Amino acid sequence: MKNFLLVLLWLFLSALWEIIVSPSISISGVKPDIGIAILVYLALYYGIGTALFFGFFWGIIIDSVTPGNLGLSSLLYVLTGYMIIFIRTHFEWSSPIAQSLIVLFAAFLFSGVFFLITNIGEPGGLFYYIIRYGITSALYTMVIWWVGQFFFGAPQDRIPV
Amino acid sequence: MLPIALLLISFLLLFLPIEYKESFAGITIRIFYAPGKILKEKFEGLYKVKERARELEAELTSAKLKISFYSDASRENARLREFLDFQSSYDFKLIPAEIIKKTDSPHRFSVLINIGNGGKIKPDMTAVSDEGLVGRVQFVFNDYAEVQLLTDPTCRVAAVDTRSRVQGILKPNPSGVLIFDNVPAHENIMVGDTLKSSGLGGVFPPGIPLGVITEINIRSSSYLFAEIVVKPFVDFDRLERFFILGNKEE
């Protein structure tokens, strides 16, 4: 119940970020993926259940803007969350650099697969979107993660997966 | 187990009919985005209010500066009014007059005007135009009056240099040229100085513009007085109408 409320809180906070903060810090249309940053945080700090629930519902919230894709972002966030948990289990992740690399990897994995699926049959468009938005958004997300680390400190492993 | 369940639900959502997707998305937007939008609108409203407050602050500062300026102007106005009160004993009513005839005599420079006794005109009243002193009322009849012009050989006006406050008598010489007379040669008089009536003669009120000094002739160092030539402000050749300074009480 406690974790459910936590996920709900993060969902509301993320939605607020998307509506209020994100448009203001957008650089040439490139925005940080706050969902990935929180997904990584929850995966590292709270474990698989909380992270995957967050990813699933955040995906639905994101897709509700374009209802035709409803379910796609949920699927990808769940997969990305699972990959983060996998990395967390098999690799040393507690250093800030490792965490930043996880964020970079997760953001790029999510956007890469998303553009791959939404641009099937259009390889030109796929590469354009990956370079124009995928890589830049992943880097921007990593920067936001650094900012978060600077203010709140790096998450530590407290809960066994 | 959980990842597989969530993945399956995601797949199911992907293959839902679009109508269901849209209604589902609508509910989600109302729950999660609506509060954010309301907050955003509030923030933007606050920002606009803040911007407007800045603009109003600037306007207020500008208005305060203007008030300060006008306050100074008001004080100056009050001071000038006090000064004018000094002249209030010369508070006149302007009676419009139109020239009906100019005298033909070369030795008499005067005009007849279209008002006389009926217009409450009296001898020795002052005639002025918007440019300066015209002359004085000399004779009054029932329907008209004769006004002696400033350029008449017998006209005398007590005058003062507005810059140096040197006083003298303005009078025409035999050839009709105005001379600022009775001014010692050593006095501080310059070409370009303007003359006004001083009021000392008792006929003309003080402060009426007379003319500008165009020439200063000092014949020799032994001469006590300078010959100062004055060009009147009023163009008498083109004069058609002017005003008589009447008593306000009347």
Coordinates of C-alpha atoms in Angstrom, one line a residue:
Chain A
M1 CA 0.0 0.0 0.0
K2 CA 2.8 2.3 0.9
N3 CA 4.6 1.6 -2.4
F4 CA 1.3 2.1 -4.3
L5 CA 0.9 5.6 -2.8
L6 CA 4.5 6.3 -3.5
V7 CA 4.0 5.3 -7.2
L8 CA 0.9 7.5 -7.3
L9 CA 2.8 10.4 -5.8
W10 CA 5.6 10.0 -8.4
L11 CA 3.1 9.8 -11.2
F12 CA 1.5 13.0 -10.2
L13 CA 4.8 14.7 -9.7
S14 CA 6.0 13.5 -13.1
A15 CA 2.8 14.7 -14.8
L16 CA 3.3 18.1 -13.2
W17 CA 6.9 18.1 -14.5
E18 CA 5.8 17.2 -18.0
I19 CA 3.2 20.0 -18.1
I20 CA 4.9 22.8 -16.1
V21 CA 8.7 22.3 -16.2
S22 CA 9.4 20.3 -19.3
P23 CA 8.2 22.9 -21.9
S24 CA 10.4 25.6 -20.1
I25 CA 13.6 23.5 -20.2
S26 CA 13.1 22.1 -23.7
I27 CA 16.1 22.9 -26.0
S28 CA 15.2 22.8 -29.7
G29 CA 12.4 20.4 -29.0
V30 CA 14.7 18.0 -27.0
K31 CA 13.4 17.3 -23.5
P32 CA 14.7 15.1 -20.7
D33 CA 12.7 11.9 -20.2
I34 CA 11.7 12.4 -16.6
G35 CA 10.0 9.0 -16.6
I36 CA 13.3 7.2 -17.2
A37 CA 15.0 9.2 -14.5
I38 CA 12.3 8.3 -12.0
L39 CA 12.2 4.7 -13.2
V40 CA 15.9 4.3 -12.7
Y41 CA 15.6 5.9 -9.2
L42 CA 12.8 3.7 -8.2
A43 CA 14.5 0.6 -9.6
L44 CA 17.7 1.3 -7.8
Y45 CA 16.2 2.5 -4.6
Y46 CA 12.9 0.6 -4.1
G47 CA 13.2 -2.5 -6.2
I48 CA 11.4 -4.2 -9.1
G49 CA 7.8 -4.0 -8.1
T50 CA 7.6 -0.2 -7.5
A51 CA 9.7 0.5 -10.5
L52 CA 7.7 -1.6 -12.9
F53 CA 4.4 -0.3 -11.6
F54 CA 5.6 3.2 -12.1
G55 CA 6.9 2.4 -15.6
F56 CA 3.6 0.8 -16.6
F57 CA 1.3 3.6 -15.4
W58 CA 3.6 6.3 -16.5
G59 CA 3.6 4.7 -20.0
I60 CA -0.2 4.8 -20.0
I61 CA -0.2 8.5 -19.0
I62 CA 2.3 9.4 -21.7
D63 CA 0.4 7.4 -24.3
S64 CA -2.9 9.0 -23.4
V65 CA -1.8 12.1 -25.3
T66 CA -1.7 10.0 -28.5
P67 CA -4.3 7.3 -27.8
G68 CA -3.4 5.3 -30.9
N69 CA -0.1 4.2 -29.2
L70 CA -1.8 3.4 -25.9
G71 CA 0.1 0.5 -24.4
L72 CA 3.4 1.0 -26.4
S73 CA 5.1 3.3 -23.9
S74 CA 3.9 1.1 -21.0
L75 CA 5.4 -1.9 -22.7
L76 CA 8.7 -0.2 -23.3
Y77 CA 8.9 1.3 -19.8
V78 CA 8.3 -2.1 -18.2
L79 CA 10.9 -3.6 -20.5
T80 CA 13.4 -0.8 -19.7
G81 CA 12.6 -1.1 -16.0
Y82 CA 13.3 -4.8 -16.2
M83 CA 16.6 -4.2 -17.9
I84 CA 17.6 -1.7 -15.2
I85 CA 16.8 -4.3 -12.6
F86 CA 18.9 -6.8 -14.5
I87 CA 21.9 -4.4 -14.6
R88 CA 21.3 -3.6 -10.9
T89 CA 21.5 -7.3 -10.1
H90 CA 24.5 -8.2 -12.1
F91 CA 26.7 -5.1 -12.0
E92 CA 28.2 -2.7 -9.5
W93 CA 25.9 0.3 -9.8
S94 CA 26.4 2.4 -6.6
S95 CA 28.9 4.9 -8.0
P96 CA 27.5 8.1 -9.5
I97 CA 29.2 7.4 -12.8
A98 CA 27.6 3.9 -13.0
Q99 CA 24.2 5.3 -12.2
S100 CA 24.6 8.1 -14.8
L101 CA 25.5 5.4 -17.4
I102 CA 22.4 3.4 -16.4
V103 CA 20.3 6.4 -17.0
L104 CA 21.9 7.1 -20.3
F105 CA 21.5 3.5 -21.4
A106 CA 17.9 3.3 -20.2
A107 CA 16.9 6.5 -21.9
F108 CA 18.6 5.6 -25.2
L109 CA 17.1 2.1 -25.1
F110 CA 13.6 3.4 -24.5
S111 CA 13.7 6.1 -27.2
G112 CA 15.6 3.8 -29.7
V113 CA 13.1 1.0 -29.5
F114 CA 10.2 3.5 -29.5
F115 CA 11.4 5.1 -32.7
L116 CA 12.2 1.7 -34.2
I117 CA 8.6 0.6 -33.6
T118 CA 6.9 3.8 -34.7
N119 CA 9.1 4.1 -37.8
I120 CA 8.9 0.6 -39.1
G121 CA 9.6 0.7 -42.9
E122 CA 11.2 4.1 -42.7
P123 CA 14.9 3.6 -41.9
G124 CA 15.7 7.3 -42.8
G125 CA 13.1 8.6 -40.4
L126 CA 14.3 6.1 -37.7
F127 CA 17.9 7.3 -37.9
Y128 CA 16.9 10.9 -38.0
Y129 CA 14.7 10.5 -34.9
I130 CA 17.3 8.5 -33.0
I131 CA 20.1 11.1 -33.7
R132 CA 17.9 14.2 -33.4
Y133 CA 15.9 13.2 -30.4
G134 CA 17.0 9.8 -29.0
I135 CA 20.7 10.5 -28.2
T136 CA 20.1 14.1 -27.3
S137 CA 17.2 13.3 -25.0
A138 CA 19.2 10.5 -23.3
L139 CA 22.1 12.9 -22.7
Y140 CA 19.7 15.6 -21.4
T141 CA 18.1 13.0 -19.1
M142 CA 21.6 12.1 -17.7
V143 CA 22.2 15.8 -17.1
I144 CA 19.0 16.0 -15.1
W145 CA 20.0 12.9 -13.2
W146 CA 23.3 14.7 -12.3
V147 CA 21.4 17.7 -11.1
G148 CA 19.2 15.5 -9.0
Q149 CA 22.3 13.8 -7.6
F150 CA 23.8 17.1 -6.8
F151 CA 20.8 18.2 -4.8
F152 CA 19.5 14.9 -3.3
G153 CA 22.6 12.6 -3.4
A154 CA 23.0 9.3 -5.2
P155 CA 20.5 6.6 -4.3
Q156 CA 22.0 3.7 -2.2
D157 CA 21.1 0.1 -2.3
R158 CA 18.9 -0.5 0.7
I159 CA 16.4 -3.0 -0.5
P160 CA 17.4 -6.4 -1.9
V161 CA 15.8 -7.2 -5.2
Chain B
M1 CA 5.5 -12.9 -12.7
L2 CA 4.9 -9.1 -12.3
P3 CA 6.9 -8.1 -15.4
I4 CA 5.1 -10.7 -17.5
A5 CA 1.7 -9.6 -16.2
L6 CA 2.4 -5.9 -16.9
L7 CA 3.8 -6.7 -20.4
L8 CA 0.6 -8.7 -21.2
I9 CA -1.6 -5.9 -20.1
S10 CA 0.4 -3.5 -22.2
F11 CA 0.0 -5.8 -25.2
L12 CA -3.7 -5.9 -24.5
L13 CA -3.9 -2.2 -24.4
L14 CA -2.0 -1.9 -27.7
F15 CA -4.6 -4.0 -29.4
L16 CA -7.7 -2.4 -27.9
P17 CA -10.1 -0.8 -30.4
I18 CA -9.3 2.9 -30.8
E19 CA -12.7 4.0 -29.2
Y20 CA -11.7 2.2 -26.0
K21 CA -8.2 3.7 -26.2
E22 CA -9.6 7.2 -26.6
S23 CA -12.0 6.9 -23.7
F24 CA -9.3 5.3 -21.5
A25 CA -6.9 8.1 -22.5
G26 CA -9.5 10.7 -21.7
I27 CA -9.9 9.4 -18.2
T28 CA -6.1 9.3 -17.7
I29 CA -5.7 12.9 -18.9
R30 CA -8.5 14.1 -16.6
I31 CA -6.9 12.4 -13.6
F32 CA -3.2 13.1 -14.2
Y33 CA -2.9 16.1 -16.5
A34 CA -5.8 18.3 -15.4
P35 CA -4.3 19.2 -12.0
G36 CA -1.1 20.1 -13.7
K37 CA -2.8 22.2 -16.3
I38 CA -4.8 24.0 -13.6
L39 CA -1.6 24.6 -11.7
K40 CA 0.2 25.8 -14.9
E41 CA -2.6 28.2 -15.6
K42 CA -2.4 29.5 -12.1
F43 CA 1.4 29.9 -12.4
E44 CA 1.1 31.7 -15.8
G45 CA -1.6 33.9 -14.3
L46 CA 0.6 34.8 -11.4
Y47 CA 3.5 35.4 -13.8
K48 CA 1.3 37.7 -15.8
V49 CA 0.1 39.5 -12.7
K50 CA 3.8 39.9 -11.7
E51 CA 4.6 41.3 -15.1
R52 CA 1.7 43.7 -14.9
A53 CA 2.7 44.7 -11.4
R54 CA 6.2 45.5 -12.8
E55 CA 4.6 47.6 -15.6
L56 CA 2.4 49.3 -13.2
E57 CA 5.3 50.0 -10.9
A58 CA 7.2 51.6 -13.8
E59 CA 4.1 53.6 -14.6
L60 CA 3.7 54.6 -11.0
T61 CA 7.4 55.7 -10.8
S62 CA 6.9 57.7 -14.0
A63 CA 3.7 59.2 -12.6
K64 CA 5.4 60.1 -9.4
L65 CA 8.2 61.8 -11.3
K66 CA 5.5 63.7 -13.3
I67 CA 3.7 64.7 -10.1
S68 CA 7.0 65.9 -8.6
F69 CA 7.6 67.9 -11.8
Y70 CA 4.1 69.3 -11.8
S71 CA 4.4 70.1 -8.1
D72 CA 7.5 72.2 -8.9
A73 CA 5.6 73.8 -11.8
S74 CA 2.6 74.4 -9.4
R75 CA 4.9 76.1 -6.9
E76 CA 6.4 78.2 -9.6
N77 CA 2.9 79.0 -10.9
A78 CA 1.9 80.1 -7.4
R79 CA 4.9 82.3 -7.2
L80 CA 4.2 83.8 -10.6
R81 CA 0.6 84.3 -9.5
E82 CA 1.8 86.2 -6.5
F83 CA 3.9 88.3 -8.8
L84 CA 0.9 88.9 -11.0
D85 CA -1.1 89.9 -7.9
F86 CA 1.4 92.7 -7.7
Q87 CA 0.1 93.8 -11.1
S88 CA -3.5 93.1 -10.3
S89 CA -4.1 96.8 -9.8
Y90 CA -3.5 96.9 -13.6
D91 CA -6.0 94.2 -14.3
F92 CA -7.6 95.2 -17.5
K93 CA -10.5 94.3 -19.6
L94 CA -9.5 93.9 -23.3
I95 CA -11.9 95.9 -25.5
P96 CA -11.4 95.0 -29.1
A97 CA -11.0 97.9 -31.5
E98 CA -10.8 98.0 -35.3
I99 CA -9.1 100.8 -37.3
I100 CA -11.5 102.7 -39.4
K101 CA -9.2 105.4 -40.7
K102 CA -5.5 106.3 -40.6
T103 CA -4.6 109.9 -40.4
D104 CA -3.0 111.4 -43.5
S105 CA -0.9 114.0 -41.8
P106 CA 2.9 113.4 -41.8
H107 CA 3.2 115.1 -38.5
R108 CA 0.5 113.2 -36.7
F109 CA 0.6 109.5 -36.4
S110 CA -2.8 108.3 -35.2
V111 CA -5.8 106.1 -36.1
L112 CA -9.5 106.3 -35.7
I113 CA -11.1 103.2 -34.1
N114 CA -14.7 102.0 -34.3
I115 CA -15.6 102.4 -30.6
G116 CA -16.2 105.6 -28.6
N117 CA -18.1 106.6 -25.6
G118 CA -20.6 103.8 -26.0
G119 CA -17.8 101.4 -25.8
K120 CA -16.7 102.9 -22.5
I121 CA -13.5 104.3 -24.0
K122 CA -11.8 107.1 -22.2
P123 CA -8.8 109.3 -23.0
D124 CA -5.4 108.0 -22.0
M125 CA -6.5 104.4 -22.1
T126 CA -3.7 102.2 -23.5
A127 CA -3.9 100.5 -26.9
V128 CA -2.1 97.2 -27.3
S129 CA -1.9 94.4 -29.8
D130 CA -0.6 90.9 -29.3
E131 CA 2.8 92.2 -30.3
G132 CA 3.1 95.1 -28.0
L133 CA 2.2 98.7 -27.3
V134 CA 0.2 100.5 -30.0
G135 CA -0.4 103.8 -28.4
R136 CA -3.0 105.6 -26.2
V137 CA -6.5 106.9 -26.7
Q138 CA -6.3 110.6 -27.3
F139 CA -9.7 111.8 -28.1
V140 CA -13.1 110.1 -27.6
F141 CA -16.2 110.8 -29.5
N142 CA -19.6 109.1 -29.5
D143 CA -19.0 106.4 -32.1
Y144 CA -15.3 106.5 -32.5
A145 CA -12.0 107.5 -30.9
E146 CA -8.6 108.6 -32.0
V147 CA -5.6 106.7 -30.9
Q148 CA -2.2 108.3 -30.8
L149 CA 0.3 105.7 -32.1
L150 CA 3.7 105.0 -30.5
T151 CA 5.3 106.6 -33.5
D152 CA 3.6 109.9 -33.1
P153 CA 6.2 112.7 -32.6
T154 CA 4.5 113.8 -29.4
C155 CA 4.2 110.4 -27.9
R156 CA 6.4 109.6 -24.9
V157 CA 6.6 106.3 -23.1
A158 CA 8.6 105.6 -19.9
A159 CA 10.6 102.5 -20.8
V160 CA 13.0 100.0 -19.2
D161 CA 15.6 97.7 -20.7
T162 CA 14.4 94.2 -19.7
R163 CA 18.0 92.9 -19.3
S164 CA 19.9 95.7 -17.5
R165 CA 16.8 97.5 -16.1
V166 CA 18.2 100.8 -17.4
Q167 CA 15.3 103.3 -17.6
G168 CA 14.7 106.0 -20.1
I169 CA 12.0 107.6 -22.4
L170 CA 11.0 106.1 -25.7
K171 CA 10.1 108.7 -28.2
P172 CA 10.1 109.2 -31.9
N173 CA 12.7 111.5 -33.5
P174 CA 11.5 114.0 -36.1
S175 CA 12.0 111.4 -38.9
G176 CA 9.7 109.0 -37.1
V177 CA 12.4 106.6 -35.8
L178 CA 11.9 105.5 -32.1
I179 CA 14.7 106.6 -29.8
F180 CA 15.4 105.3 -26.3
D181 CA 16.2 108.7 -24.9
N182 CA 17.7 110.0 -21.6
V183 CA 20.1 107.0 -21.3
P184 CA 23.6 107.9 -20.2
A185 CA 26.3 106.8 -22.6
H186 CA 28.1 104.7 -20.0
E187 CA 25.0 102.6 -19.2
N188 CA 24.8 98.9 -19.9
I189 CA 22.8 98.8 -23.1
M190 CA 23.3 96.4 -25.9
V191 CA 21.9 95.9 -29.4
G192 CA 19.2 93.2 -29.1
D193 CA 18.0 94.3 -25.7
T194 CA 14.2 94.6 -25.5
L195 CA 12.3 97.4 -24.0
K196 CA 9.1 97.3 -22.0
S197 CA 7.0 100.1 -20.5
S198 CA 8.1 100.9 -17.0
G199 CA 4.8 102.4 -15.8
L200 CA 6.6 105.4 -14.4
G201 CA 5.0 107.9 -16.7
G202 CA 1.6 107.1 -15.2
V203 CA -0.1 106.7 -18.5
F204 CA 1.0 103.3 -19.7
P205 CA 0.9 100.3 -17.4
P206 CA 4.3 98.5 -16.8
G207 CA 5.4 95.4 -18.6
I208 CA 4.0 96.1 -22.1
P209 CA 6.6 95.1 -24.8
L210 CA 7.7 98.1 -26.8
G211 CA 10.6 97.2 -29.2
V212 CA 14.1 96.0 -29.6
I213 CA 17.3 98.0 -29.7
T214 CA 18.8 97.9 -33.2
E215 CA 21.5 100.5 -33.0
I216 CA 23.5 102.4 -30.4
N217 CA 25.3 105.6 -31.5
I218 CA 27.7 107.4 -29.2
R219 CA 28.8 110.5 -31.1
S220 CA 31.9 111.2 -28.9
S221 CA 33.3 110.5 -25.5
S222 CA 32.2 113.9 -24.3
Y223 CA 28.6 113.2 -25.1
L224 CA 26.6 112.4 -22.0
F225 CA 23.8 110.5 -23.7
A226 CA 23.8 107.8 -26.4
E227 CA 21.4 107.7 -29.3
I228 CA 19.7 104.4 -29.0
V229 CA 17.5 103.4 -32.0
V230 CA 14.6 101.1 -31.3
K231 CA 12.5 99.1 -33.7
P232 CA 8.9 98.7 -32.4
F233 CA 7.4 95.2 -32.0
V234 CA 4.2 96.4 -33.6
D235 CA 4.2 96.7 -37.3
F236 CA 2.2 99.9 -37.7
D237 CA 1.9 99.7 -41.5
R238 CA -0.1 96.5 -41.2
L239 CA -2.0 97.2 -38.1
E240 CA -5.7 96.6 -38.5
R241 CA -7.1 95.8 -35.1
F242 CA -5.9 95.9 -31.5
F243 CA -7.3 96.2 -28.0
I244 CA -7.9 99.0 -25.6
L245 CA -7.1 98.2 -22.0
G246 CA -10.4 99.1 -20.2
N247 CA -11.2 99.0 -16.5
K248 CA -12.3 95.6 -15.5
E249 CA -14.9 97.0 -13.0
E250 CA -16.7 98.7 -15.8

